[in-house]
Each structure stands twice: as C-alpha cells, then as structure tokens.
Coordinates of C-alpha atoms and ligand atoms in Angstrom, one line a residue:
M1 CA 36.0 225.2 -2.0
Q2 CA 39.3 223.4 -2.4
L3 CA 40.3 221.3 -5.3
T4 CA 41.1 217.8 -4.0
S5 CA 43.8 217.4 -6.6
N6 CA 46.3 220.1 -7.4
T7 CA 47.6 218.5 -10.6
I8 CA 44.9 218.1 -13.2
P9 CA 45.8 215.1 -15.3
L10 CA 46.0 215.3 -19.1
Q11 CA 45.4 211.9 -20.6
K12 CA 46.8 211.2 -24.0
F13 CA 45.0 208.7 -26.3
G14 CA 47.2 206.0 -27.8
S15 CA 44.8 203.5 -29.5
K16 CA 43.6 203.6 -33.1
L17 CA 40.1 204.5 -32.0
F18 CA 40.5 208.2 -33.0
N19 CA 42.1 207.8 -36.4
S20 CA 45.6 208.7 -35.2
Y21 CA 44.8 212.3 -34.3
A22 CA 46.8 213.8 -31.4
I23 CA 44.2 214.0 -28.6
D24 CA 44.6 215.0 -24.9
V25 CA 41.7 214.7 -22.5
L26 CA 41.6 217.2 -19.6
R27 CA 40.4 215.0 -16.7
L28 CA 38.3 217.5 -14.8
D29 CA 36.4 214.5 -13.4
K30 CA 39.5 214.0 -11.1
I31 CA 39.3 217.3 -9.3
H32 CA 36.6 216.5 -6.8
P33 CA 34.5 213.3 -6.2
V34 CA 31.2 215.2 -6.0
V35 CA 31.6 218.7 -7.3
S36 CA 33.2 217.2 -10.3
G37 CA 34.4 218.6 -13.6
N38 CA 32.9 221.8 -14.8
K39 CA 30.5 222.2 -11.8
W40 CA 33.4 223.2 -9.6
F41 CA 34.2 226.1 -11.9
K42 CA 30.7 227.1 -12.5
L43 CA 29.8 227.3 -8.8
K44 CA 33.0 229.2 -7.7
F45 CA 31.7 232.7 -8.2
P46 CA 28.0 232.2 -7.2
L47 CA 29.3 230.7 -3.9
E48 CA 31.7 233.7 -3.3
R49 CA 28.9 236.1 -4.1
A50 CA 26.4 234.4 -1.8
L51 CA 28.9 234.6 1.1
Q52 CA 29.9 238.2 0.4
E53 CA 26.2 239.2 0.3
G54 CA 25.6 237.5 3.6
K55 CA 23.0 235.1 2.2
S56 CA 22.3 232.0 4.2
T57 CA 21.0 229.8 1.4
I58 CA 21.6 229.1 -2.3
A59 CA 18.5 228.1 -4.2
T60 CA 18.6 226.6 -7.7
F61 CA 16.7 224.4 -10.1
G62 CA 17.2 221.0 -11.8
G63 CA 15.9 217.6 -12.8
A64 CA 16.2 214.3 -10.9
Y65 CA 19.5 213.4 -12.6
S66 CA 21.1 216.9 -12.4
N67 CA 24.8 216.9 -11.6
H68 CA 24.3 220.6 -10.9
I69 CA 21.9 219.9 -8.1
V70 CA 24.2 217.4 -6.3
A71 CA 27.2 219.6 -6.8
T72 CA 25.4 222.7 -5.4
A73 CA 24.3 220.7 -2.4
F74 CA 27.8 219.5 -1.6
A75 CA 29.5 222.8 -2.3
C76 CA 27.0 224.7 -0.1
Q77 CA 27.5 222.3 2.8
E78 CA 31.2 222.7 2.5
A79 CA 30.9 226.5 2.4
G80 CA 28.6 226.6 5.4
L81 CA 25.6 227.7 3.3
K82 CA 22.2 226.0 3.2
S83 CA 20.9 224.8 -0.1
M84 CA 17.4 224.5 -1.6
G85 CA 16.6 222.7 -4.9
I86 CA 13.4 223.1 -6.9
I87 CA 13.1 219.8 -8.8
R88 CA 11.2 219.3 -12.0
G89 CA 8.3 216.8 -11.8
E90 CA 6.4 215.0 -9.1
K91 CA 8.3 213.3 -6.3
S92 CA 8.7 209.6 -7.2
A93 CA 8.6 206.8 -4.7
N94 CA 12.2 205.9 -5.5
L95 CA 14.3 209.0 -5.5
S96 CA 17.2 209.0 -8.0
P97 CA 20.7 208.4 -6.5
T98 CA 21.5 212.0 -7.4
L99 CA 18.6 213.4 -5.3
I100 CA 19.3 211.0 -2.5
A101 CA 22.9 212.3 -2.4
A102 CA 21.7 216.0 -2.6
E103 CA 19.4 215.4 0.4
Q104 CA 22.3 213.8 2.3
Y105 CA 24.4 216.9 1.7
G106 CA 21.6 218.9 3.3
M107 CA 19.6 220.2 0.3
E108 CA 16.0 220.9 0.9
L109 CA 14.1 219.6 -2.1
H110 CA 10.8 220.9 -3.5
F111 CA 9.2 219.0 -6.3
V112 CA 7.0 221.0 -8.8
P113 CA 5.0 219.9 -11.8
R114 CA 6.7 220.3 -15.2
E115 CA 4.5 223.2 -16.4
Q116 CA 5.1 225.1 -13.2
F117 CA 8.9 224.4 -13.3
R118 CA 9.1 226.4 -16.5
Q119 CA 7.7 229.5 -14.8
K120 CA 11.0 230.2 -13.0
K121 CA 10.1 233.8 -12.1
A122 CA 6.9 232.8 -10.4
L123 CA 8.7 230.0 -8.5
M124 CA 11.4 232.4 -7.4
E125 CA 8.7 234.7 -6.0
Q126 CA 6.8 231.9 -4.4
F127 CA 9.8 230.3 -2.7
D128 CA 11.9 233.4 -2.1
N129 CA 13.3 233.8 1.4
G130 CA 16.2 236.0 0.8
Y131 CA 17.9 233.3 -1.2
Y132 CA 20.8 233.6 -3.5
W133 CA 19.4 232.2 -6.8
V134 CA 21.4 230.2 -9.3
D135 CA 19.8 229.4 -12.6
E136 CA 19.0 225.8 -13.8
G137 CA 22.2 224.0 -14.6
G138 CA 24.3 226.8 -13.3
Y139 CA 23.6 228.9 -16.4
G140 CA 24.8 232.5 -16.1
S141 CA 27.7 234.9 -16.5
D142 CA 29.2 234.0 -13.2
G143 CA 29.3 230.4 -14.3
M144 CA 30.9 231.4 -17.6
K145 CA 33.5 233.4 -15.7
G146 CA 34.3 230.4 -13.5
A147 CA 34.5 228.1 -16.6
S148 CA 37.0 230.6 -18.2
E149 CA 39.4 229.5 -15.5
I150 CA 39.5 225.9 -16.8
F151 CA 42.3 226.9 -19.1
S152 CA 44.4 228.4 -16.3
L153 CA 45.1 224.8 -15.2
I154 CA 47.2 223.9 -18.3
D155 CA 49.1 225.5 -21.2
S156 CA 46.0 225.5 -23.5
S157 CA 47.8 227.5 -26.2
V158 CA 49.2 224.3 -27.9
Y159 CA 45.8 223.1 -28.9
S160 CA 44.1 223.9 -32.2
H161 CA 40.6 222.5 -31.3
I162 CA 38.9 222.3 -27.9
I163 CA 35.8 220.1 -27.6
C164 CA 33.4 220.0 -24.8
S165 CA 29.9 218.7 -23.9
C166 CA 27.0 221.2 -23.7
G167 CA 24.0 221.3 -21.5
T168 CA 23.3 224.9 -20.9
G169 CA 26.4 225.9 -22.8
T170 CA 27.8 227.9 -19.9
T171 CA 31.1 225.9 -19.9
L172 CA 31.5 226.3 -23.6
A173 CA 30.9 230.1 -23.2
G174 CA 33.8 230.2 -20.7
L175 CA 36.1 228.3 -23.0
V176 CA 35.2 230.6 -25.9
N177 CA 35.9 233.6 -23.6
A178 CA 39.3 232.3 -22.7
S179 CA 40.3 230.9 -26.1
F180 CA 43.2 232.1 -28.3
P181 CA 42.5 233.4 -31.8
H182 CA 44.1 230.3 -33.4
Q183 CA 41.7 228.0 -31.7
T184 CA 38.3 226.5 -32.6
I185 CA 35.9 225.7 -29.8
I186 CA 33.4 223.0 -30.5
G187 CA 30.4 221.9 -28.4
I188 CA 28.5 218.6 -28.5
S189 CA 24.9 219.1 -27.3
A190 CA 23.6 216.5 -24.9
L191 CA 20.1 217.6 -25.6
K192 CA 17.8 216.9 -28.6
G193 CA 16.7 219.9 -30.6
H194 CA 18.2 222.5 -28.3
D195 CA 17.4 225.3 -30.6
G196 CA 18.3 228.3 -28.5
L197 CA 21.7 226.9 -27.4
E198 CA 23.9 229.1 -29.7
R199 CA 21.9 232.2 -28.6
D200 CA 22.2 231.3 -24.9
I201 CA 25.9 230.9 -25.3
R202 CA 26.3 234.3 -27.1
A203 CA 24.2 235.9 -24.4
L204 CA 26.9 235.0 -21.8
L205 CA 29.9 236.4 -23.8
P206 CA 31.1 239.9 -23.1
P207 CA 30.8 242.5 -25.9
S208 CA 34.5 242.2 -26.8
K209 CA 34.1 238.5 -27.5
Q210 CA 30.9 238.5 -29.5
N211 CA 32.7 237.9 -32.8
I212 CA 34.5 234.7 -31.8
P213 CA 33.1 231.9 -33.8
F214 CA 32.3 228.5 -32.2
S215 CA 30.5 225.4 -33.5
I216 CA 27.8 223.2 -32.0
F217 CA 26.9 219.7 -33.1
H218 CA 23.3 218.8 -32.3
D219 CA 23.2 215.2 -33.7
Y220 CA 25.0 213.2 -31.0
H221 CA 22.3 213.1 -28.3
F222 CA 21.5 209.4 -28.7
G223 CA 17.8 209.9 -28.5
G224 CA 17.8 212.9 -26.1
Y225 CA 18.9 214.2 -22.8
A226 CA 19.9 211.3 -20.4
K227 CA 18.7 208.7 -23.0
H228 CA 21.2 205.9 -23.1
P229 CA 20.5 203.1 -25.6
K230 CA 22.5 199.9 -25.6
E231 CA 25.0 201.2 -28.3
L232 CA 26.0 203.9 -25.9
A233 CA 26.9 201.5 -23.1
E234 CA 28.8 199.4 -25.7
W235 CA 30.8 202.5 -26.7
M236 CA 31.5 203.3 -23.1
K237 CA 32.9 199.8 -22.5
E238 CA 35.0 200.0 -25.7
L239 CA 36.5 203.4 -24.7
W240 CA 37.3 202.0 -21.2
Q241 CA 38.9 198.9 -22.7
K242 CA 41.0 200.7 -25.3
E243 CA 41.8 204.0 -23.5
H244 CA 40.9 203.5 -19.9
L245 CA 38.7 206.5 -19.9
P246 CA 35.5 206.3 -17.7
T247 CA 32.6 208.4 -19.1
D248 CA 29.1 209.1 -18.0
I249 CA 25.8 208.3 -19.8
V250 CA 24.5 211.9 -20.0
Y251 CA 27.4 213.9 -21.3
T252 CA 30.9 212.7 -21.7
S253 CA 30.1 209.3 -23.5
K254 CA 28.3 211.2 -26.2
L255 CA 31.0 213.8 -26.4
L256 CA 33.7 211.1 -26.9
F257 CA 31.5 209.3 -29.4
A258 CA 31.2 212.6 -31.4
V259 CA 35.0 213.1 -31.3
K260 CA 35.5 209.6 -32.6
D261 CA 33.0 210.1 -35.3
L262 CA 34.4 213.5 -36.4
C263 CA 37.9 212.0 -36.4
S264 CA 36.8 209.1 -38.6
Q265 CA 35.4 211.6 -41.0
Q266 CA 38.7 213.5 -40.9
Y267 CA 36.8 216.6 -39.9
F268 CA 39.9 218.1 -38.3
P269 CA 43.0 218.9 -40.4
A270 CA 45.8 216.3 -40.0
E271 CA 48.1 218.5 -37.9
S272 CA 45.4 219.3 -35.4
R273 CA 46.0 219.0 -31.7
L274 CA 42.7 218.3 -29.9
L275 CA 41.9 218.9 -26.3
V276 CA 38.7 217.2 -25.1
I277 CA 37.3 218.5 -21.8
H278 CA 36.2 215.6 -19.6
S279 CA 33.5 217.5 -17.6
G280 CA 33.0 214.9 -14.9
G281 CA 29.6 213.7 -13.8
L282 CA 30.5 210.1 -13.4
Q283 CA 28.2 209.7 -10.4
G284 CA 25.3 209.9 -12.8
N285 CA 26.1 206.3 -13.8
L286 CA 24.7 205.3 -10.4
S287 CA 21.3 205.3 -12.0
L288 CA 22.3 202.2 -14.1
P289 CA 21.8 198.7 -12.9
V290 CA 24.9 197.4 -11.0
G291 CA 27.3 195.7 -13.4
T292 CA 26.3 197.6 -16.5
L293 CA 29.7 199.2 -16.8
P294 CA 33.2 197.9 -16.1
F295 CA 34.3 201.0 -14.1
Ligands
PLP1 C1 26.5 219.8 -16.2 C2 27.4 219.1 -17.1 C3 27.7 219.5 -18.4 C4 27.0 220.6 -19.1 O1 27.6 221.9 -18.8 P1 27.0 223.2 -19.3 O2 27.9 224.2 -18.8 O3 25.6 223.4 -18.7 O4 26.9 223.2 -20.8 C5 28.6 218.8 -19.2 N1 29.2 217.7 -18.7 C6 28.9 217.2 -17.4 C7 29.6 216.0 -17.0 C8 28.0 217.9 -16.6 O5 27.8 217.4 -15.4

C-alpha cells in the first residue's frame, strides 16, 4: 500500500485558542483519502502477513461507523486480497456511508446481534474459512508495531508531549513504544468508561517498554463513542475558522477539544512543545446532515 503523499504535513497553530502553547499537528489525515491516518500504519503488517501466509481474505470486526472497517476494505482491495467484515448489530434499512463504502471496496458484510458480536472466538470458528483475522479496530501487536512507525515520518525528538486519540489504544501503544525518555505520551479516550484501556495498551507493549508511563484522559467523550452533541459541532466550526483544521466527530474533534481544555488549565509546563496526532477519519463526517460542517 503506497502513501499518496510523501511529505506528511506538520501544521503549526497560530491563534490564541490554545493559550499560546507551541503546538504542531501531524496531519496523518493527509496520507490517504480512505486508509487515512493511523489506519494505514495499523494495517501495514497484517496485510504483509496475510500475503506472506498466502491467505486470500482478511476478516475483521467493527461497528457501522468503523473507520477500521472501511480502511480494511480499501487496503485489501488494493493489495489483491478479499475482505470480510463482521458488523455489530442488525442490518438497518439504510446502511451507514461507512458500510456502503466498505461494500463498494468489495467487503463482504455479515451482521450479527450485539450479544453474539461479543463472542469473538465463537464467531471466528463459525465464519472461519482460512481467513487472516484482524481484531476489532485493528487492535493487536502488529497494529502497534505499524503505529510505532508514525514517528519515522518526522523528527519527533523535539516534542515534549505527544497527544493522540484512543479507541482501542493500539496507536497510543505504538507511540509509547517509539517515544524518547524525555517525552510524555497522552491519550484522549473517545469512549465513555473504557475501563480496560490502560491494561489493553500495556498488553501490547514489549517487556522492555513496560515501565514507560503514559496518561489517558477519560472525560472528553462528549457523551460516548460517536456521540456528537451540538457543542461539538460548534467547536469543530470554531477550530476550522481559527486554525483551518478539519476534524471528525468521533475522534479528532474530541482530541483537539481536550488539548484546548488542558492548555487553558496550563496542564503543560510553559516551555512544552506539543505534537498532536491528527489520526484521520474525516470520512466519518459523512453521517452528518449535509451542510452541518463548513469543510
Ligand atoms: C480508529 C481511529 C482512532 C483510534 O485508534 P486506536 O489505535 O484504536 O486507538 C483514532 N482516530 C481516528 C480518526 C480513527 O479512525
């Protein structure tokens, strides 16, 4: 899978929104129109392995608005692999834009009731056909390994704090794995009450990296995963007007809100240099009514 842009832009903030802190945003949303942001990195090794092992199909799990599902569908099509997605919940009459796109990229979708969706092992046995399985959201050590390569795009050593959004935490685990000792890695959870997140992240780190600290904030979910109250859309508009940064309703808008809030509390020492990871996912905004957002 090729990156569609060789230069990964770093955007500097200039407005007063962030309390005059020095902040760069790593625009991973620019690397690919569909396999955007962190998904490109998380899928790199699973794709390689599936091809090496001679598998014909990658199978994975996700919800109706999962960026991982659509990214997997596209990446498989590009790699000459088939893809199969097990989708949480009954099939609705109107498929989400995400699922419509996944089908267009050749993914075979299977809808399973929520209770059944939790029984991943049983589903893998039920559906297995010699597939190469990737966990929900791309969670796993191969995903972590791929995400570790995010820092190879830039000189990351100049930053004191690196902040990213967390779903499964795989991306954050990769950043922790690749971080320098003088850096603090901070995650903003997009889910409400995601109790096991820290443990799930630790489980992906190699033994030599188990002592690296990281912090997760759990209070910036705006009501829960994919919930997007009016204030969130207002914030997205403001961020666009003042910094020209497009964000998505599930992850990056909440991430940037958290960064703004932490900056206003002077959470970071004054000399800090912050790197915010824009993890992509902008196509998720297609589920909003047309005209909701200015970008
Ligand atoms: C999938 C996704 C995340 C979550 O990544 P994890 O590695 O699961 O924590 C964050 N941001 C965007 C835009 C995503 O699509």
